[in-house]
Coordinates of C-alpha atoms and ligand atoms in Angstrom, one line a residue:
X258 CA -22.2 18.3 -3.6
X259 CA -22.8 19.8 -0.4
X260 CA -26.4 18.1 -0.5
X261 CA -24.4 14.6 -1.2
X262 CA -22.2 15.3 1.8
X263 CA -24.7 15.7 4.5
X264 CA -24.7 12.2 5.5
X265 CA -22.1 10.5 3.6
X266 CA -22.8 6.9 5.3
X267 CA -25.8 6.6 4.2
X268 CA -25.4 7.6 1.2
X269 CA -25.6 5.7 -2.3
X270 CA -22.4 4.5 -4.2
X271 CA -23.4 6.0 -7.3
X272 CA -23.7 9.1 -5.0
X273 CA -20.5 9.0 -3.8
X274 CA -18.9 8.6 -7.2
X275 CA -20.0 12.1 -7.5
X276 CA -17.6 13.1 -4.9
X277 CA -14.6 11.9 -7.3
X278 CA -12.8 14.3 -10.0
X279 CA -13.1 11.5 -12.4
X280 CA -12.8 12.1 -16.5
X281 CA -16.4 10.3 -17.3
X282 CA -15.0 9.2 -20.6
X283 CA -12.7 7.2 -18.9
X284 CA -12.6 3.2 -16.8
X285 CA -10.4 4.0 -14.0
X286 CA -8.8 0.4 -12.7
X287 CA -5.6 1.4 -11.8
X288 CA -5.9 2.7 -8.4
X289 CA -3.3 0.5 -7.2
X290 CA -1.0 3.2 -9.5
X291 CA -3.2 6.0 -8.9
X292 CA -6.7 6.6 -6.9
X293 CA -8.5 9.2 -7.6
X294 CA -8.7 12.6 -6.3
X295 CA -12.5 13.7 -4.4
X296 CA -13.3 17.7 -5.4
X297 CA -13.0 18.7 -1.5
X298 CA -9.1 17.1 -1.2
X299 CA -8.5 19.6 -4.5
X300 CA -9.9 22.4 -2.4
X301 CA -8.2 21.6 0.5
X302 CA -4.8 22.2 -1.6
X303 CA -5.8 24.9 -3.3
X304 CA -7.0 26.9 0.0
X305 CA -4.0 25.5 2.0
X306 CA -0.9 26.9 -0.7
X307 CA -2.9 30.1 -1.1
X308 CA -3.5 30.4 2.8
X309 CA 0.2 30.2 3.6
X310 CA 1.7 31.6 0.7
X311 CA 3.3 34.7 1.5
X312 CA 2.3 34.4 5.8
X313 CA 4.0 36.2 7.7
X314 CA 3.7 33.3 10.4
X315 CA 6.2 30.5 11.2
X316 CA 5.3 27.9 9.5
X317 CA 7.8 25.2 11.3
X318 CA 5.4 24.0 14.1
X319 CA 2.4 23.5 11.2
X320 CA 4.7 21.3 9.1
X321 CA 4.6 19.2 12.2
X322 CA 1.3 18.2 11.4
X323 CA 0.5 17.6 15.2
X324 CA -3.5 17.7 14.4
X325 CA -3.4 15.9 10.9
X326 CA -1.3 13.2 12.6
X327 CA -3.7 13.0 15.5
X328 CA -6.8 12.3 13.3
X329 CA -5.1 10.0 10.5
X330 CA -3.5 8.2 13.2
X331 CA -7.3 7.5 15.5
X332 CA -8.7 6.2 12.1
X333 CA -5.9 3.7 11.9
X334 CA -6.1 2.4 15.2
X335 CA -2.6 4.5 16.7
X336 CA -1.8 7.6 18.6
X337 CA -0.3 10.8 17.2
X338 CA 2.9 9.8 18.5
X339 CA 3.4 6.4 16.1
X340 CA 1.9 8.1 12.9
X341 CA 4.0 10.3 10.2
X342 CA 2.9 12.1 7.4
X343 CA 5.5 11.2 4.6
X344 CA 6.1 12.1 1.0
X345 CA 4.9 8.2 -0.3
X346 CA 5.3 4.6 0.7
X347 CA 9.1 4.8 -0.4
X348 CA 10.4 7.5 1.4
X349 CA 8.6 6.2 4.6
X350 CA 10.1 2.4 3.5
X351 CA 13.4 3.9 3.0
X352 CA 13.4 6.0 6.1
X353 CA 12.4 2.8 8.2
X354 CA 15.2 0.6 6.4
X355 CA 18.1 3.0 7.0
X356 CA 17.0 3.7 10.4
X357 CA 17.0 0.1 11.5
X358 CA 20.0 -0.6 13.6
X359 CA 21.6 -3.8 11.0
X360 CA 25.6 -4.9 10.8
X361 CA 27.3 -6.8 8.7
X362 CA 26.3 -9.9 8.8
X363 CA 22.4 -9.7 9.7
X364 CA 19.6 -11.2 7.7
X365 CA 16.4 -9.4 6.2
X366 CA 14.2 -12.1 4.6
X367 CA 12.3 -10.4 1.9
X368 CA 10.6 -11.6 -1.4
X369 CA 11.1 -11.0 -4.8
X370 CA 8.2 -9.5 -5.2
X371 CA 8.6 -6.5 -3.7
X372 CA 8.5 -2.6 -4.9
X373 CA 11.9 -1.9 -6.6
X374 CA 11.5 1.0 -3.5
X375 CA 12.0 -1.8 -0.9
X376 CA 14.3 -4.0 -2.8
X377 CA 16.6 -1.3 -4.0
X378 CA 17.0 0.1 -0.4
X379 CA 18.0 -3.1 0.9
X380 CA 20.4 -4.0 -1.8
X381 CA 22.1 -0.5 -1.1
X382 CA 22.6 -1.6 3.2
X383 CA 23.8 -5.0 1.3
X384 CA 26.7 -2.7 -0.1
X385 CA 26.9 -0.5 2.5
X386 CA 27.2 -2.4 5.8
X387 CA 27.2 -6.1 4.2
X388 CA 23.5 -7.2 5.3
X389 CA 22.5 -10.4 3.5
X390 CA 19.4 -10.2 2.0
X391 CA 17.7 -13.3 1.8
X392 CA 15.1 -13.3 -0.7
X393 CA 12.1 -15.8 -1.3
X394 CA 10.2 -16.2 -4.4
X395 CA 6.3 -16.7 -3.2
X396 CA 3.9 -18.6 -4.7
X397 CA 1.4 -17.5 -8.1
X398 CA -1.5 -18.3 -8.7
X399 CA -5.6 -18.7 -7.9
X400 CA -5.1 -21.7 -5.5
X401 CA -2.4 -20.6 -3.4
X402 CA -2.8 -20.4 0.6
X403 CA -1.7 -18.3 3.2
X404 CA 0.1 -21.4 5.0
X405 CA 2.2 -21.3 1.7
X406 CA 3.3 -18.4 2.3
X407 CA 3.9 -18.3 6.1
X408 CA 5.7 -21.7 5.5
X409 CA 8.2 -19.9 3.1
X410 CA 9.0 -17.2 5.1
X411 CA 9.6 -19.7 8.2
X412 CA 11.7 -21.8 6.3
X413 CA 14.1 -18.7 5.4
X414 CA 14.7 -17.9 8.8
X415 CA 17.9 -18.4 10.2
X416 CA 19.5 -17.4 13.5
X417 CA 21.6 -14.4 11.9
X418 CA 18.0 -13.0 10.7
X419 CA 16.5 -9.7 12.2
X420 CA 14.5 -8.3 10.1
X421 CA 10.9 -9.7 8.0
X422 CA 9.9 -7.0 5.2
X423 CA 6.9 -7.8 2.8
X424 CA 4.2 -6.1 1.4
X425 CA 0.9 -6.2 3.0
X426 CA -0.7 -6.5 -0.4
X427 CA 1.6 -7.3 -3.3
X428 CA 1.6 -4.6 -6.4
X429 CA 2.6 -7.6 -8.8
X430 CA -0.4 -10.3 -8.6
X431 CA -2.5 -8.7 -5.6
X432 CA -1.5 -11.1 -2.9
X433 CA -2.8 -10.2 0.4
X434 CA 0.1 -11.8 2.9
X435 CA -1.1 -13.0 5.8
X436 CA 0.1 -10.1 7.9
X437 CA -1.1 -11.4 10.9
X438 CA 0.4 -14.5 11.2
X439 CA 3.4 -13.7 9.7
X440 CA 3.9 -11.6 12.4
X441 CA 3.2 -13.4 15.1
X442 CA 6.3 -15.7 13.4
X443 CA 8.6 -12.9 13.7
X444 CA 7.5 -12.4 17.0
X445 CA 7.8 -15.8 17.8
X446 CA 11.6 -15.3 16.2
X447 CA 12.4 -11.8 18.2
X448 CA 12.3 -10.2 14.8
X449 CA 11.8 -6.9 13.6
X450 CA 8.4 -6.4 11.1
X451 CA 8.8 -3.9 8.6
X452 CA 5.6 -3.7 6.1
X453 CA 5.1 -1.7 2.5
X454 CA 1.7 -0.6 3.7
X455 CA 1.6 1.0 0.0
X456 CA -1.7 -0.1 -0.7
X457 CA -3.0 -0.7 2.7
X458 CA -4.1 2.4 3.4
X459 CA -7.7 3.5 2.7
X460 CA -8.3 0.0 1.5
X461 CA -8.3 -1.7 4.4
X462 CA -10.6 -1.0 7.6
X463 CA -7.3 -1.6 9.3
X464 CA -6.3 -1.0 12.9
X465 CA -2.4 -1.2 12.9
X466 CA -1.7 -1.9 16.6
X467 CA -3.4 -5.6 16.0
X468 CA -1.2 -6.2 12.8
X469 CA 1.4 -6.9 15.6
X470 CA 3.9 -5.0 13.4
X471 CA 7.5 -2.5 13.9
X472 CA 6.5 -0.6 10.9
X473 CA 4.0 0.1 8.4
X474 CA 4.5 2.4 5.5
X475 CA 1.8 3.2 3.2
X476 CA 1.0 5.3 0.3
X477 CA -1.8 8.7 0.8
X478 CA -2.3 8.5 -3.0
X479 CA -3.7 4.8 -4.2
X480 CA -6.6 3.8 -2.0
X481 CA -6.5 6.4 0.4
X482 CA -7.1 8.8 -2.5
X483 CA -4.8 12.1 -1.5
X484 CA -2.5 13.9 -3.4
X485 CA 0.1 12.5 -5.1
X486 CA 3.6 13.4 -2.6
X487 CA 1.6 11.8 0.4
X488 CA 2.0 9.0 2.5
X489 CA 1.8 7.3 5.8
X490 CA 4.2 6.1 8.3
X491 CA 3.6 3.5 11.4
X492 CA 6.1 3.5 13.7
X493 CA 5.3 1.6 17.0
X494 CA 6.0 3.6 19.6
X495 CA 4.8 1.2 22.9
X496 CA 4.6 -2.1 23.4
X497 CA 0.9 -3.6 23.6
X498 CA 2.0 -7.5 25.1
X499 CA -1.7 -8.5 23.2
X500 CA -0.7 -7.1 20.0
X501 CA 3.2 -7.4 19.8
X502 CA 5.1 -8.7 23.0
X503 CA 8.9 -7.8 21.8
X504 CA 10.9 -4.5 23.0
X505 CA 10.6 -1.7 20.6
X506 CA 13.3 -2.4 17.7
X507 CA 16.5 0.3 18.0
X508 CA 15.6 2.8 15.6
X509 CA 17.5 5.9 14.4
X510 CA 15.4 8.4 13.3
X511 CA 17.4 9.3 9.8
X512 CA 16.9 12.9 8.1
X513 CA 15.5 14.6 11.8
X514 CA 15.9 18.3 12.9
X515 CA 14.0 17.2 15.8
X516 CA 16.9 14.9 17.4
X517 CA 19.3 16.8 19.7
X518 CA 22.2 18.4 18.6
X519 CA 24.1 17.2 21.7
X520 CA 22.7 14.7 23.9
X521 CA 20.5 12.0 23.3
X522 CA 16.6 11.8 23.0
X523 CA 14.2 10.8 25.6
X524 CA 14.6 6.5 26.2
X525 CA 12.1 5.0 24.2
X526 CA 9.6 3.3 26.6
X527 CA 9.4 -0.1 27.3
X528 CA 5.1 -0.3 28.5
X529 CA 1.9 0.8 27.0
X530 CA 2.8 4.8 27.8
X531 CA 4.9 6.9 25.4
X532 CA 8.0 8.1 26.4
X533 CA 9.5 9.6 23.5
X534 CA 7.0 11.3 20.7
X535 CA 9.2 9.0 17.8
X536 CA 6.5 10.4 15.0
X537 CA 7.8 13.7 15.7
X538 CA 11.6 12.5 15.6
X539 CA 10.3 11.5 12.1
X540 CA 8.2 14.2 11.0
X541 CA 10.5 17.1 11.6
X542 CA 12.4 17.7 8.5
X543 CA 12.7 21.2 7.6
X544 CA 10.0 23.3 5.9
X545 CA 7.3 21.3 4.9
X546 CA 4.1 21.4 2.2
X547 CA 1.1 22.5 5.2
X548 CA -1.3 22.3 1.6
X549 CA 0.2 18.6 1.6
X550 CA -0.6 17.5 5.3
X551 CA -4.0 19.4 5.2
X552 CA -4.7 17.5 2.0
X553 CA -4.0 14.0 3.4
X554 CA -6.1 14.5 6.6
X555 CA -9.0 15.6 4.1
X556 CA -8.8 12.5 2.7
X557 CA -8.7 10.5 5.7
X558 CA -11.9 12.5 7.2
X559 CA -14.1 12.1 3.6
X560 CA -13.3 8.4 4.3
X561 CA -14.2 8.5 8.1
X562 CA -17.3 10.0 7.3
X563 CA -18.3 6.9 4.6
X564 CA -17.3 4.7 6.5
X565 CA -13.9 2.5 6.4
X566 CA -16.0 -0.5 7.0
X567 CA -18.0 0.4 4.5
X568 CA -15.4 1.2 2.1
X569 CA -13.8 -1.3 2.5
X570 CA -16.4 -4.1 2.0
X571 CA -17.4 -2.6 -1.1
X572 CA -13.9 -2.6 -2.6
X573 CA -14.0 -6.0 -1.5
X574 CA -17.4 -6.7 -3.5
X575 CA -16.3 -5.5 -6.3
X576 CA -13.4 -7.0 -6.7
X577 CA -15.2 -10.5 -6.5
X578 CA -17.5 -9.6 -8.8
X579 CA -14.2 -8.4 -11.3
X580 CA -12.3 -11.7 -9.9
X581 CA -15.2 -14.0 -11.0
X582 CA -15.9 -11.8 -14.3
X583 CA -11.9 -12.3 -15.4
X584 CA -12.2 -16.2 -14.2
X585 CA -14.8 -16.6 -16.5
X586 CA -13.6 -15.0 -19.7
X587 CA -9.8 -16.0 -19.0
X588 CA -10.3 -19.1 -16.9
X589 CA -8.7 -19.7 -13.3
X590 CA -5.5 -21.3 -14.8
X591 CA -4.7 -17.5 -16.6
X592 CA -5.2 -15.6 -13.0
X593 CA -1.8 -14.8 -10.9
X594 CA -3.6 -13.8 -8.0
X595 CA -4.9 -16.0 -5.7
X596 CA -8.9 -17.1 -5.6
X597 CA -9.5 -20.0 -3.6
X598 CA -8.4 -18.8 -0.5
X599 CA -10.2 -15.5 0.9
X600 CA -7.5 -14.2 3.2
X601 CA -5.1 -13.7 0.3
X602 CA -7.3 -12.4 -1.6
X603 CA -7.1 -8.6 -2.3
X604 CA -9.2 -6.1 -4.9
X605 CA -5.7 -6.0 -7.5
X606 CA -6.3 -9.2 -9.6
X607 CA -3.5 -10.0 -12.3
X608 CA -4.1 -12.2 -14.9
X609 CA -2.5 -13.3 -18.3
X610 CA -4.3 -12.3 -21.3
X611 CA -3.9 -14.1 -24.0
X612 CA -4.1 -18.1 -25.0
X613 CA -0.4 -18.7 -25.5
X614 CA 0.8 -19.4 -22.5
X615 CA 4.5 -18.3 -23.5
X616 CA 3.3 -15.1 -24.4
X617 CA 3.5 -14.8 -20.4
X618 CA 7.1 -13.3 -20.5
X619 CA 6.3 -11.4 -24.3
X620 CA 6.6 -7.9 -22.4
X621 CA 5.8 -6.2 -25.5
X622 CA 3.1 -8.2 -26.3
X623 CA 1.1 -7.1 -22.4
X624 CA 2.8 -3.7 -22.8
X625 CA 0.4 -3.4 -26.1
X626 CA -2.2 -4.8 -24.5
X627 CA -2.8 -2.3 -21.7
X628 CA -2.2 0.2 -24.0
X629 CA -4.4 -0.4 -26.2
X630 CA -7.1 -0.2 -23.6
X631 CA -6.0 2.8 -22.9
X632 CA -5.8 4.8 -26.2
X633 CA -8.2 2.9 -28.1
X634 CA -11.1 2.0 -25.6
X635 CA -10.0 4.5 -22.6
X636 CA -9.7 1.9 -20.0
X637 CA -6.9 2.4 -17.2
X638 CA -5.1 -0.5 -16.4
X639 CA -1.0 -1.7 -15.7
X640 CA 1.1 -4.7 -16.4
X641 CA 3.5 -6.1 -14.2
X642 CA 6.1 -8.1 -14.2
X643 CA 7.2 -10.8 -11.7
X644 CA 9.1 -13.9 -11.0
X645 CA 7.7 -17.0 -10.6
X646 CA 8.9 -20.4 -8.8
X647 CA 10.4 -22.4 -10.9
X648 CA 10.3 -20.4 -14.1
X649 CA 13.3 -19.6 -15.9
X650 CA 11.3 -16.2 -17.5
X651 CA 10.1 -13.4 -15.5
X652 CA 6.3 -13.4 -16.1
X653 CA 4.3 -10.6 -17.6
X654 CA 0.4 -9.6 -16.4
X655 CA -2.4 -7.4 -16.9
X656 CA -3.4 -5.9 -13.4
X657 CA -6.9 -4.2 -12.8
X658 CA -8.0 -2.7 -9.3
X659 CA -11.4 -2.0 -8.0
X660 CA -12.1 1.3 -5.9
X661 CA -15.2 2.6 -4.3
X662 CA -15.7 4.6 -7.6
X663 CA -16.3 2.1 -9.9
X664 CA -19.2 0.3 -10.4
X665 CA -20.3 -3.4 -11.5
X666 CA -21.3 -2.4 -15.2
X667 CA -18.0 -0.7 -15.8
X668 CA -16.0 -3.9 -14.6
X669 CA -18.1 -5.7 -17.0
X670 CA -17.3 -3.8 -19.9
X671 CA -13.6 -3.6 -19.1
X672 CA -13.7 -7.7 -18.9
X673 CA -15.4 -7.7 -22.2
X674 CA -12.8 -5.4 -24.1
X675 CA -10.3 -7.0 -22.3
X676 CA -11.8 -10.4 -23.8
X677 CA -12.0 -9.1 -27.7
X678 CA -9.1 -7.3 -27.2
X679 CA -6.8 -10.3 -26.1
X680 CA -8.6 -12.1 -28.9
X681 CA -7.2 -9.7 -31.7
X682 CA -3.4 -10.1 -30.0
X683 CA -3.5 -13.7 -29.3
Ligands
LIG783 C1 3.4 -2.5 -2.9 C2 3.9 -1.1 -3.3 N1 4.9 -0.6 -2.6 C3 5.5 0.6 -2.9 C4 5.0 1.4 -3.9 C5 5.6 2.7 -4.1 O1 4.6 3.6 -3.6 P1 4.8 5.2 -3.6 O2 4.7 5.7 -5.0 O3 3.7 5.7 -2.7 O4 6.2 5.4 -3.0 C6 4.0 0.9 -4.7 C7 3.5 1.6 -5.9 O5 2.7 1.2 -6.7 C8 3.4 -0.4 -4.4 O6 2.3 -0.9 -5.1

């Protein structure tokens, strides 16, 4: 490995499969769950716990990740100050919701489909402090376009609304949402962005200054391939008039042994230079995992070294080589996620199996399905399940994800199963 390593931009795909702890017996498309775990992350953990186990050193100002937060935060685009190393994409999404400052009264427009992790938290400040949540079904489907989408959100908007929270990239069909532009409408508005980066990160060659969002939360353990227990937090911490014009949104940093016990913080800053380090507000919890932090940096720098670009082109090929593979066999009418319009598209395609259409909302029917690829033919997929405008049912669909560790004949022989196996179930 250490051969392979030397070099890792130039370096072949099939060559940095290697780098993977992958069972070679099985078809991992399911990163959008799961990613998988590179042999020097594993090491990282297992030299990190046995380094600090038993040290006789504080281990407070480590847990502060100061240098892990630095270096995730430069491949992102941010400073050290804006970046947080949570536990996942919820925490860091519940963390942002709770510590939004929203009354009785104020509107979040949201969509149906998002994680239960962002819906759930919003119904709770629904109960709590009587927020309406206004929630907009979007669009299914290969020929959907991102003005759809934008126009939806617009049309929700009202003048009690504060807040816009989406996904960057939806888990349910593998809708890309025209981040950009939708905020530049909530900035347009005066409103307060908060994004499920989930499966943003590691993905994405993404600098998240120029989204022009409040907040980004993603997951360390899907594309960005860390641990499981780590994510990412985006909190902006200056205002960039190019990228995002409005004041920083009031923000209470919520589980923090870094705010004062009397007094107040430092005033957040209203130009391009920090005034109060917010990620640190954040971070500081108590005791923390250092194997955890280390872990997630790991990760980060394996992907610095390939190359994000890189990275994320090839995810991207391979997921139109999957899309057009699953177009052929299924047909365009059986994909959820959109085709016809590149900036939604995304490498999590979902796609309804069989050639009854009803058997779109037979749960048990797609539940068999996947797992059937699973125990029978070793093929790691998930089904989800999400509404759709105008239907009465929720709908039901097989999901596959490309990663950097899969390869073109392996997608081919999923789609093929896939194919005989929906045959034998229709
Ligand atoms: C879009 C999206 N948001 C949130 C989550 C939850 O992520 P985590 O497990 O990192 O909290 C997921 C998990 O699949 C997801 O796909």
């Amino acid at each position: 490995m250490d051969v392979i390593e030397a070099g890792l931009r130039g370096q072949s795909w099939e060559k940095v499969r290697t780098l993977f702890a992958l069972d070679p017996d099985t078809v991992h498309l399911n990163t959008g769950t799961m990613g998988a775990l590179p042999h020097r992350v594993l090491e990282v953990v297992d030299q990190a716990t046995r380094q600090w186990s038993g040290s006789l050193v504080d281990i407070y100002p480590p847990g502060l990740y100061p240098e892990h937060r630095a270096a995730i935060a430069k491949a992102y685009g941010v400073d050290q100050d804006e970046m947080v190393i949570s536990h996942n994409a919820t925490e860091g999404m519940a963390r942002v919701i709770h510590g939004l400052d929203l009354r009785a009264g104020d509107e979040v427009v949201t969509t149906s489909h998002e994680c239960y992790s962002v819906l759930s938290n919003l119904n709770l400040l629904r109960h709590r402090h009587g927020i309406v949540v206004n929630t907009i079904t979007l669009p299914t489907g290969y020929d959907v376009r991102a003005e759809d989408i934008v126009e939806s959100f617009a049309a929700a908007i009202t003048p009690r609304t504060k807040v816009l929270a989406f996904a960057g990239i939806t888990l349910f069909t593998g809708t890309m949402l025209p981040i950009r532009a939708l905020c530049e409408l909530a900035h347009r508005h005066g409103l307060t962005t908060v994004i499920d980066g989930a499966l943003m990160a590691g993905m994405l060659d993404c600098d998240f200054r120029a989204t022009g969002a409040d907040f980004i939360s993603c997951s360390g353990s899907k594309f960005q391939c860390g641990p499981l227990g780590t994510g990412l937090l985006y909190i902006r911490n200056k205002v960039h008039p190019e990228h995002n014009p409005l004041p920083l949104p009031e923000f209470w940093p919520i589980i923090s042994t870094w705010y004062p016990m009397q007094g107040t913080p430092p005033p957040r800053t209203t130009t391009s230079v920090e005034s109060c380090n917010i990620g640190d507000f954040v971070q500081s919890a108590g005791s923390a995992s250092i194997a955890r932090g280390a872990a997630l940096a790991a990760a980060c720098e394996l992907w610095d070294e390939i190359g994000r670009d890189r990275i994320e082109r090839r995810i991207f090929e391979l997921a139109e080589h999957a899309r057009s593979r699953v177009a052929e066999r299924f047909g365009t009418a059986a994909m959820y996620s959109p085709g016809d319009d590149p900036r939604l598209r995304s490498p999590l395609i979902a796609f309804h199996p069989f050639r009854d259409r009803a058997d779109a909302w037979n749960v048990k029917k797609v539940a068999a399905f996947v797992s059937r690829l699973e125990t029978e033919h070793r093929i790691w997929v998930r089904w989800t399940e999400f509404d759709v405008p105008g239907s009465p049912h929720q709908h039901y669909a097989a999901r596959l994800c490309t990663h950097i560790f899969n390869d073109h004949d392996e997608i081919d022989r999923a789609v093929e199963v896939m194919g005989k196996l929906a045959e034998q179930l229709s």
